[in-house]
PDB file of C-alpha atoms in Angstrom:
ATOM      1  CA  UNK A  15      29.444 -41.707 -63.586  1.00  0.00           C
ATOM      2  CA  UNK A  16      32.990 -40.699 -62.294  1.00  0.00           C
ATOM      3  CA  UNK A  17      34.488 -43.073 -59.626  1.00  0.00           C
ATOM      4  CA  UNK A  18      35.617 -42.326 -56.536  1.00  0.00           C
ATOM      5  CA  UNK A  19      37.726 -39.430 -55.992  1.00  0.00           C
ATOM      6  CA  UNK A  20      40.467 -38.874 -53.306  1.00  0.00           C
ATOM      7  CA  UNK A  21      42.382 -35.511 -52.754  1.00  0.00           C
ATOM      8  CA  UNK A  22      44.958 -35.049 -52.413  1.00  0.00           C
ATOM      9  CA  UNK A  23      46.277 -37.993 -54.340  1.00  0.00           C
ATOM     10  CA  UNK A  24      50.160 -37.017 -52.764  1.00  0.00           C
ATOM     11  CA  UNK A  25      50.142 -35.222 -48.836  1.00  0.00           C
ATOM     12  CA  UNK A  26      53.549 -34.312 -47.658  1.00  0.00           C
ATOM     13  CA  UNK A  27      53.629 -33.143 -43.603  1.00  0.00           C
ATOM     14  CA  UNK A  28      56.077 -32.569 -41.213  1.00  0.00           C
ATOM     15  CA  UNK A  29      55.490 -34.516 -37.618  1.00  0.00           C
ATOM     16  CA  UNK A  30      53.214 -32.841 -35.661  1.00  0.00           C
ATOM     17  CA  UNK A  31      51.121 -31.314 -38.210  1.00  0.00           C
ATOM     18  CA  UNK A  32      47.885 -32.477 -39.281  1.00  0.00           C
ATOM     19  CA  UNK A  33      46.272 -34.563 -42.387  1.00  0.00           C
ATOM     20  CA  UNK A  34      43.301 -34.095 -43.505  1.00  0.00           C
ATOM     21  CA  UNK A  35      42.150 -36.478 -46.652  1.00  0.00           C
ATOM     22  CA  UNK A  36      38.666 -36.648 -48.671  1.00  0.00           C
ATOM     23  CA  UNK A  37      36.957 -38.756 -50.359  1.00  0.00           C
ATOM     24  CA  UNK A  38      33.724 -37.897 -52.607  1.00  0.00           C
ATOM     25  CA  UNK A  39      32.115 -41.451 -53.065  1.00  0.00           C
ATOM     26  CA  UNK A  40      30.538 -42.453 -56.093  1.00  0.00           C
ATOM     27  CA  UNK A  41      27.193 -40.544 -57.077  1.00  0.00           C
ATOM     28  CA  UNK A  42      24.332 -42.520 -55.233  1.00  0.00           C
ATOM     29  CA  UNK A  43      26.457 -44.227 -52.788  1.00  0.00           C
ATOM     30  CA  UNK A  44      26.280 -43.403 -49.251  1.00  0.00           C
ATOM     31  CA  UNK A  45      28.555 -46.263 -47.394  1.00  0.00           C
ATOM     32  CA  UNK A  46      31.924 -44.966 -47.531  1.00  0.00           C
ATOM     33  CA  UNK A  47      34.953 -47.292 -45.568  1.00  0.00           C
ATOM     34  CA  UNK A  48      38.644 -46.087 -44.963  1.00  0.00           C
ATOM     35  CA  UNK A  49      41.456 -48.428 -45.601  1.00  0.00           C
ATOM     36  CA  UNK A  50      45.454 -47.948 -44.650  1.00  0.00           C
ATOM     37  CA  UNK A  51      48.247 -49.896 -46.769  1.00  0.00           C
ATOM     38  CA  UNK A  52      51.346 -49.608 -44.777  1.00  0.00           C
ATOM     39  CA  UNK A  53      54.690 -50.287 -47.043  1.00  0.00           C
ATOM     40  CA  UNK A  54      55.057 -53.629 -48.157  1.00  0.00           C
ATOM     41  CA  UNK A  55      52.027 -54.532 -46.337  1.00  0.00           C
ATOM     42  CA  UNK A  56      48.675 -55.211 -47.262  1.00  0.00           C
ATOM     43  CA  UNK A  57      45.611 -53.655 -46.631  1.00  0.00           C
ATOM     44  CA  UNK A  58      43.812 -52.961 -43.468  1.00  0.00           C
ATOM     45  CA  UNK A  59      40.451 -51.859 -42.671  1.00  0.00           C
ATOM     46  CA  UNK A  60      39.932 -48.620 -40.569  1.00  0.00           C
ATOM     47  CA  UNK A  61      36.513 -47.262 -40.024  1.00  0.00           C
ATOM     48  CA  UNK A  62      33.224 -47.596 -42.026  1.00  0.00           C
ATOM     49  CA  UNK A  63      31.169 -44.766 -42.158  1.00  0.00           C
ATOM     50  CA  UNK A  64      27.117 -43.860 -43.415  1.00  0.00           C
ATOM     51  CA  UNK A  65      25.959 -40.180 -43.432  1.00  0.00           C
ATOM     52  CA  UNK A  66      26.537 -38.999 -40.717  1.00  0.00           C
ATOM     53  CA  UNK A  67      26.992 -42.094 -39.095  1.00  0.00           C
ATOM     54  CA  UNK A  68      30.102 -44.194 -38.301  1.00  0.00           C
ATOM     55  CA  UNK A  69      29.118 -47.812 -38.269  1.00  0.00           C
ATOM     56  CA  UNK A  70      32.407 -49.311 -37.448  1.00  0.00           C
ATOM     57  CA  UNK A  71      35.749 -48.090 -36.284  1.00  0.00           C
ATOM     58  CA  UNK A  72      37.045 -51.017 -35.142  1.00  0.00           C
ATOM     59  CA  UNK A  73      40.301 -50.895 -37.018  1.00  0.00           C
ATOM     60  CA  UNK A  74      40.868 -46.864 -36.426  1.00  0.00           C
ATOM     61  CA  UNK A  75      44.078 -46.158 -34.050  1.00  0.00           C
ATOM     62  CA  UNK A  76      42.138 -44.757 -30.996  1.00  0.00           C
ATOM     63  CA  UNK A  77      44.398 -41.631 -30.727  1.00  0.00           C
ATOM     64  CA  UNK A  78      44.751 -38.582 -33.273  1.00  0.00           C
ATOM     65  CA  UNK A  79      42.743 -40.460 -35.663  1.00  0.00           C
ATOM     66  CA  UNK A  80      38.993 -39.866 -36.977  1.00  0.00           C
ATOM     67  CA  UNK A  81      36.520 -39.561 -39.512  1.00  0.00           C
ATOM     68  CA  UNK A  82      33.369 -38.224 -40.632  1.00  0.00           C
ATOM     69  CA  UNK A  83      30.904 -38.145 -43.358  1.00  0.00           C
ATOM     70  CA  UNK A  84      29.015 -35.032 -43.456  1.00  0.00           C
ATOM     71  CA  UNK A  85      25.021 -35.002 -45.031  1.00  0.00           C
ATOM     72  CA  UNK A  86      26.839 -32.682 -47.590  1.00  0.00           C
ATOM     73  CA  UNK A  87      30.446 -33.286 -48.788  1.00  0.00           C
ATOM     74  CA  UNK A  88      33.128 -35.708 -49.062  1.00  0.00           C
ATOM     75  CA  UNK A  89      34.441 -37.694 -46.194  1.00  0.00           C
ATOM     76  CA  UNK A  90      36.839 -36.624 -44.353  1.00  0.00           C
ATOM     77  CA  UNK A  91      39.996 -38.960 -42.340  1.00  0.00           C
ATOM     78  CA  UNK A  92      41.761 -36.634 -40.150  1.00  0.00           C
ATOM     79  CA  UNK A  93      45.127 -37.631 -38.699  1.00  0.00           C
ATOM     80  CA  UNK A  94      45.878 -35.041 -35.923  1.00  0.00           C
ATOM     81  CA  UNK A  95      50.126 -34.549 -34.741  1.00  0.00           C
ATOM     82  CA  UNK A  96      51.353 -37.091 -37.268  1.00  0.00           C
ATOM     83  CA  UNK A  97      54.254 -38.917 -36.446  1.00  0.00           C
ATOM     84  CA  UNK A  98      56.926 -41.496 -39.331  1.00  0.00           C
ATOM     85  CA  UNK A  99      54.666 -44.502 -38.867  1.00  0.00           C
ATOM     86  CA  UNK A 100      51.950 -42.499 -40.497  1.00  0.00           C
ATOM     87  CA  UNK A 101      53.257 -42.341 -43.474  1.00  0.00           C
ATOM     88  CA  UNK A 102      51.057 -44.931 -45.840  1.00  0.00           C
ATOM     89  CA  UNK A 103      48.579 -45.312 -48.834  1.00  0.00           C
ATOM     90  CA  UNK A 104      45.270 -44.617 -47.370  1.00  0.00           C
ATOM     91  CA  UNK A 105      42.119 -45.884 -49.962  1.00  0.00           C
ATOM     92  CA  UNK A 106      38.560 -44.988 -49.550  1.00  0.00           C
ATOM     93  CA  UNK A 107      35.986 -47.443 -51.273  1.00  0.00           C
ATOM     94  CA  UNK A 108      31.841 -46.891 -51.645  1.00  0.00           C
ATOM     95  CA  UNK A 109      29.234 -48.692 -51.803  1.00  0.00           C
ATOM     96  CA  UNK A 110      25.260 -47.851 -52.489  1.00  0.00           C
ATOM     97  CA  UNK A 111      22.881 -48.131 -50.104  1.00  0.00           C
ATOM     98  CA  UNK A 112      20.631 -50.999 -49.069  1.00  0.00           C
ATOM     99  CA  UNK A 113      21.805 -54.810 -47.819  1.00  0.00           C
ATOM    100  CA  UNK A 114      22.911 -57.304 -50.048  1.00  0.00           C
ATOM    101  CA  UNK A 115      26.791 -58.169 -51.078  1.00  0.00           C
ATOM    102  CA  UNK A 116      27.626 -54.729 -53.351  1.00  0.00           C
ATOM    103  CA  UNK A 117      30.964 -54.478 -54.054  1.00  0.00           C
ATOM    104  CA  UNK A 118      33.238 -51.876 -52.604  1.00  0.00           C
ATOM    105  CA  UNK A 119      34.645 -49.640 -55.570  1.00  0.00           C
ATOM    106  CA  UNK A 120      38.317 -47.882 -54.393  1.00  0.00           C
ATOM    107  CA  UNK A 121      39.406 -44.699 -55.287  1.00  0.00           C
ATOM    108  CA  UNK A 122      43.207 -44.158 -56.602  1.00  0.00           C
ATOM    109  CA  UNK A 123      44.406 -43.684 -52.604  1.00  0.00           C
ATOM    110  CA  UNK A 124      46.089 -40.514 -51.277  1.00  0.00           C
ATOM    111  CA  UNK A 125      50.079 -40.961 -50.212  1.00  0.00           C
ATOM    112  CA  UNK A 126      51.250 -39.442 -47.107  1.00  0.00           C
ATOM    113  CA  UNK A 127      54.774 -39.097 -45.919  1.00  0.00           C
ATOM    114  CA  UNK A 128      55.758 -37.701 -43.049  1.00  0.00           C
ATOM    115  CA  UNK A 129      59.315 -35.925 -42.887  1.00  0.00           C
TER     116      UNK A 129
ATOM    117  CA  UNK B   6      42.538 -61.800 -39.918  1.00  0.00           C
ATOM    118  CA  UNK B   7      41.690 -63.518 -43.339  1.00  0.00           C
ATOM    119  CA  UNK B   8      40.336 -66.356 -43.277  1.00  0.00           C
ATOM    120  CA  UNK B   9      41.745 -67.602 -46.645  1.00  0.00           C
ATOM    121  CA  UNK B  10      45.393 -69.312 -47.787  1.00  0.00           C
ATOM    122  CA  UNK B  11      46.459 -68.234 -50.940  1.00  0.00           C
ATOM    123  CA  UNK B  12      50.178 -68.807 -52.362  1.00  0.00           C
ATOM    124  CA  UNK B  13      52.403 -65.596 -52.254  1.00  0.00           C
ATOM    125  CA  UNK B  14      53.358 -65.520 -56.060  1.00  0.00           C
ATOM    126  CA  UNK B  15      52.632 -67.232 -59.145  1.00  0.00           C
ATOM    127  CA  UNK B  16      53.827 -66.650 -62.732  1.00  0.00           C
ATOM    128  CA  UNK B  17      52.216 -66.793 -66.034  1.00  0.00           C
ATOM    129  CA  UNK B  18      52.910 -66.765 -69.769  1.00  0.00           C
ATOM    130  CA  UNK B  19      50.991 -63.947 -71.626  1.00  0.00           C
ATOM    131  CA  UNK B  20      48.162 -65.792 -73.429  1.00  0.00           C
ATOM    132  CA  UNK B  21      47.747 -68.808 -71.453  1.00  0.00           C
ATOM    133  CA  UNK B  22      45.170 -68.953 -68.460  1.00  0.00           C
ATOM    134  CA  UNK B  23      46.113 -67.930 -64.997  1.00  0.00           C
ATOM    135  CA  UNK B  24      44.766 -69.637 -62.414  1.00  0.00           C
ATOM    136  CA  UNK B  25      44.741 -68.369 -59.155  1.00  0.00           C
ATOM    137  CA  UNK B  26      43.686 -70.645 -56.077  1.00  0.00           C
ATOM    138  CA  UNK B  27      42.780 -70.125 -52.510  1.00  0.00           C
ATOM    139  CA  UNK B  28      41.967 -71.843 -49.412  1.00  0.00           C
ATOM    140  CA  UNK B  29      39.329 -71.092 -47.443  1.00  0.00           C
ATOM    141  CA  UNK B  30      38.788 -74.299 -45.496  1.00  0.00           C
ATOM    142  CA  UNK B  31      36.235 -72.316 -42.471  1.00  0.00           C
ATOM    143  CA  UNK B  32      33.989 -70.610 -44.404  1.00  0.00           C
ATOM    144  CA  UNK B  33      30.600 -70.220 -43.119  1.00  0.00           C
ATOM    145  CA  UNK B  34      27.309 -71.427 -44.758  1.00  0.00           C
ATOM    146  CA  UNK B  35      26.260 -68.011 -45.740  1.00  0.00           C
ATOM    147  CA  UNK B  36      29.955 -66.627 -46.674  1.00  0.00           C
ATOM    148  CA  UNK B  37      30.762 -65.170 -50.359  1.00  0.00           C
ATOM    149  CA  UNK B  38      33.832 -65.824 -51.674  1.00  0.00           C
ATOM    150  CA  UNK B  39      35.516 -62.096 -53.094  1.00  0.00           C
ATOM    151  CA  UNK B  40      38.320 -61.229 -55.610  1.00  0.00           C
ATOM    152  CA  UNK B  41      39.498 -58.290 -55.768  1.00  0.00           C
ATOM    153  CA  UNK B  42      43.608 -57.128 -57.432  1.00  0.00           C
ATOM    154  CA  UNK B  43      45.854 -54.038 -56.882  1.00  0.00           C
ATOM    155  CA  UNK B  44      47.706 -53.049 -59.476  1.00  0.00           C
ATOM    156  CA  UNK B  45      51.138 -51.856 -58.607  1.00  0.00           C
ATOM    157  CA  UNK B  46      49.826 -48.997 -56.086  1.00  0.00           C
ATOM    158  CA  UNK B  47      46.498 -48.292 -57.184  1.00  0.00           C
ATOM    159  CA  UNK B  48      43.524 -48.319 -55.433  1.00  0.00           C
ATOM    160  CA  UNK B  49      42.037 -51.996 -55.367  1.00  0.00           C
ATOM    161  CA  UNK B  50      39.901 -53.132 -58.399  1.00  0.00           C
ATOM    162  CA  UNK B  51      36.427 -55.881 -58.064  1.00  0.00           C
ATOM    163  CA  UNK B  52      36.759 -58.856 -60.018  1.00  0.00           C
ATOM    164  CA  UNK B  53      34.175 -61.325 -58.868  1.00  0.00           C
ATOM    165  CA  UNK B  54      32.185 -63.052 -56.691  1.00  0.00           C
ATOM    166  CA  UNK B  55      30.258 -66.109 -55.569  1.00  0.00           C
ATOM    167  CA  UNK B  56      28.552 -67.911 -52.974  1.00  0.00           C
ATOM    168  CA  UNK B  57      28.522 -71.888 -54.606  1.00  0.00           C
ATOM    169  CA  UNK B  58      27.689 -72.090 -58.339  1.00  0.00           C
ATOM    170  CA  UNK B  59      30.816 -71.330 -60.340  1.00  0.00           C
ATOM    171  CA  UNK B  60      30.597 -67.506 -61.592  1.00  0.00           C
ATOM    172  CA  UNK B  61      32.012 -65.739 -65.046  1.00  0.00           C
ATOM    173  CA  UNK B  62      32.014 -62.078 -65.693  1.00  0.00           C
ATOM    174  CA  UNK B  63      34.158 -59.877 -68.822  1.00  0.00           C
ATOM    175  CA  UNK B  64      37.053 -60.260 -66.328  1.00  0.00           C
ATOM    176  CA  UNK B  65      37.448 -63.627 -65.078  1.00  0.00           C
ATOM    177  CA  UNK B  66      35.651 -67.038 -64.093  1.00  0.00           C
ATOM    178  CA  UNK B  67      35.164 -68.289 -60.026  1.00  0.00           C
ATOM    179  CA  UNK B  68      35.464 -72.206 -59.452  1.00  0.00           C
ATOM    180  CA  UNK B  69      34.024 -72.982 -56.340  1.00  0.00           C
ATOM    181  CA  UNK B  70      34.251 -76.405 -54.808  1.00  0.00           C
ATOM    182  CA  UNK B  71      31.409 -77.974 -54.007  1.00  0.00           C
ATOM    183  CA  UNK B  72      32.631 -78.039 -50.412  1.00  0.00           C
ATOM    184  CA  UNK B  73      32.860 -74.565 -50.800  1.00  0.00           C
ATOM    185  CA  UNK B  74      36.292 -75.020 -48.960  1.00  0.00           C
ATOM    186  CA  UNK B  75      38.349 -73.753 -51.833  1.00  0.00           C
ATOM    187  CA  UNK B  76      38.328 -71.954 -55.239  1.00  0.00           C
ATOM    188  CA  UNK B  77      39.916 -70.584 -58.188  1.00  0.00           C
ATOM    189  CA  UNK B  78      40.083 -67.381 -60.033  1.00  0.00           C
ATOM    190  CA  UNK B  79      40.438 -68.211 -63.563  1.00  0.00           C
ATOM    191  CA  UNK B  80      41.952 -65.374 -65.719  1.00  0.00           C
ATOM    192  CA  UNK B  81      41.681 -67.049 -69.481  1.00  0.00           C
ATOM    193  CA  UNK B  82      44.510 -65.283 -71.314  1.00  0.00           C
ATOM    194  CA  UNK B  83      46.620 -62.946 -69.007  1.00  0.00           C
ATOM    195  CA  UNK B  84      47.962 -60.366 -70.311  1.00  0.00           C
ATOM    196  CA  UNK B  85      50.707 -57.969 -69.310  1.00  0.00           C
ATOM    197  CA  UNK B  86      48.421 -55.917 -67.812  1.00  0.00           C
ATOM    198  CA  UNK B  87      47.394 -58.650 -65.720  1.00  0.00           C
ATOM    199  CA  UNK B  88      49.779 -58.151 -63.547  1.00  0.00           C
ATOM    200  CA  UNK B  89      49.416 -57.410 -59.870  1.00  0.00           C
ATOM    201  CA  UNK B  90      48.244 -58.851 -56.692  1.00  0.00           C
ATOM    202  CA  UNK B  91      45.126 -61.010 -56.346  1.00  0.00           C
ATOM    203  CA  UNK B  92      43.384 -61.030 -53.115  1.00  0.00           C
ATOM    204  CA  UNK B  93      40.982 -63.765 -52.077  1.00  0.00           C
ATOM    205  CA  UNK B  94      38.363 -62.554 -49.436  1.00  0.00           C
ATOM    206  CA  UNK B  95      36.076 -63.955 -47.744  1.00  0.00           C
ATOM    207  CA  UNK B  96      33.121 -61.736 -46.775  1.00  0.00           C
ATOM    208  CA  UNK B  97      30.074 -62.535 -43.836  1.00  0.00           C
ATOM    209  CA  UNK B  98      26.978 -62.327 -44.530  1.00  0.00           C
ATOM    210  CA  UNK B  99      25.168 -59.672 -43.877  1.00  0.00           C
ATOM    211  CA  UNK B 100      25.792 -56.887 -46.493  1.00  0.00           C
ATOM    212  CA  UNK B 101      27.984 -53.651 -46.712  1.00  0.00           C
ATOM    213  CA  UNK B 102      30.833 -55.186 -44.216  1.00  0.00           C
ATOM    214  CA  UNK B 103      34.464 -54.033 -44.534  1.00  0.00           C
ATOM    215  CA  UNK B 104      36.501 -56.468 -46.729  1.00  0.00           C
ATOM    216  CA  UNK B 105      39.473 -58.090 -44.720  1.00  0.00           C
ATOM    217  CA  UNK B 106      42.532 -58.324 -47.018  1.00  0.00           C
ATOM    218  CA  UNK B 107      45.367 -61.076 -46.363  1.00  0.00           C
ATOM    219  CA  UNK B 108      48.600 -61.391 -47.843  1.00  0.00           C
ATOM    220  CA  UNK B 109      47.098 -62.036 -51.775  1.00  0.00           C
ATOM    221  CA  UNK B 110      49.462 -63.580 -54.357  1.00  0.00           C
ATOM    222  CA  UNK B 111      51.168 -61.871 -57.074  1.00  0.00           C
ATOM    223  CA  UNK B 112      50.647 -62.989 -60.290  1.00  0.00           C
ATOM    224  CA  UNK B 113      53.323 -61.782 -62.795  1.00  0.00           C
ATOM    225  CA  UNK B 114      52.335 -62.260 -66.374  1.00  0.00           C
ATOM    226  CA  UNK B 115      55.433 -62.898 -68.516  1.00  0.00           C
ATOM    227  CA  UNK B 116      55.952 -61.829 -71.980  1.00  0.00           C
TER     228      UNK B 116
END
């Protein structure tokens, strides 16, 4: 059963362009949650997300930032006209479906500078 | 923000324990306590997790208090690889919630 996967694992853009990262969750799982690790900082929850559903986006920026989770395909965090203080480790964790305390499982995290 | 105190670094000698506390002095009734560690940069990594009885896994061993107003993450013979940041978290209730990071402490295992 592969782990979580995040492409790419390295995004370079210039400000004002746009990211776009994925996540495929682990096979089964269908509650996928966004994190952001600023430099030297740790990390901070953005938005938790079901098919097709976003639960919670409390901790999402409320400008040039969202996210979805499509019934087919990875999820997707979209960062639209990026600017320096973008620039960060972003992690996407799953877990399966139904209540109870399941652990998160992280992927490796995709790296974004922006020049 | 976290609601847990843990101490910002701690070092250990390769083979003996590490032990890892934290301080979680409001936790609620139905409250788990989390570990989870980073290794330099990667994406974060489970370790364990209890509610009041003490817990052991491959990885490590949970000591609760009986309070339930602090524990410790007992890593019985660190290794180099053990090496990274520990994060203490404590998680409501109610199933598939986000898990709220603090500061952690990192634990360098010495040769």
């Amino acid at each position: 059963n592969a782990g979580v996967m995040q492409n790419p694992r390295h995004l370079v853009r210039r400000r004002g362009q746009e990211a776009r990262l994925r996540c495929s969750p682990m096979k089964g799982h269908s509650h996928v949650y966004w994190y952001r690790q600023l430099p030297e900082e740790g990390l901070k929850f953005m938005v938790y997300l079901q098919k097709e559903n976003i639960i919670d986006e409390s901790g999402m920026p409320k400008e040039r930032f969202s996210a979805e989770f499509p019934k087919e395909g990875p999820s997707i965090l979209r960062i639209q006209q990026v600017v320096r203080g973008d620039s960060a480790a972003y992690f996407c964790a799953s877990s399966p479906p139904g209540l109870g305390y399941n652990e998160q499982f992280f992927g490796p995290g995709t790296r974004l500078t922006v020049l | 923000d976290a609601k847990t105190t843990q101490p910002p670094s701690m070092d250990c000698a390769e083979g003996r324990a590490a032990n890892l506390p934290c301080n979680h002095s409001t936790i609620s009734g139905n409250e788990y306590v989390y570990w989870y560690r980073q290794i330099h940069s990667q994406g974060p990594q489970y370790i364990i997790h209890g509610l009041k009885n003490n817990e052991t896994n491959e990885m490590a061993s949970l000591i609760i208090t009986e309070d339930r107003k602090s524990s410790t993450l007992i890593l019985p013979h660190a290794t180099l690889r053990d090496t990274a940041v520990y994060y203490c978290i404590v998680r409501p209730g109610s199933g598939n919630t986000p898990l709220v990071f603090g500061k952690g402490t990192r634990l360098s295992v010495i040769a």
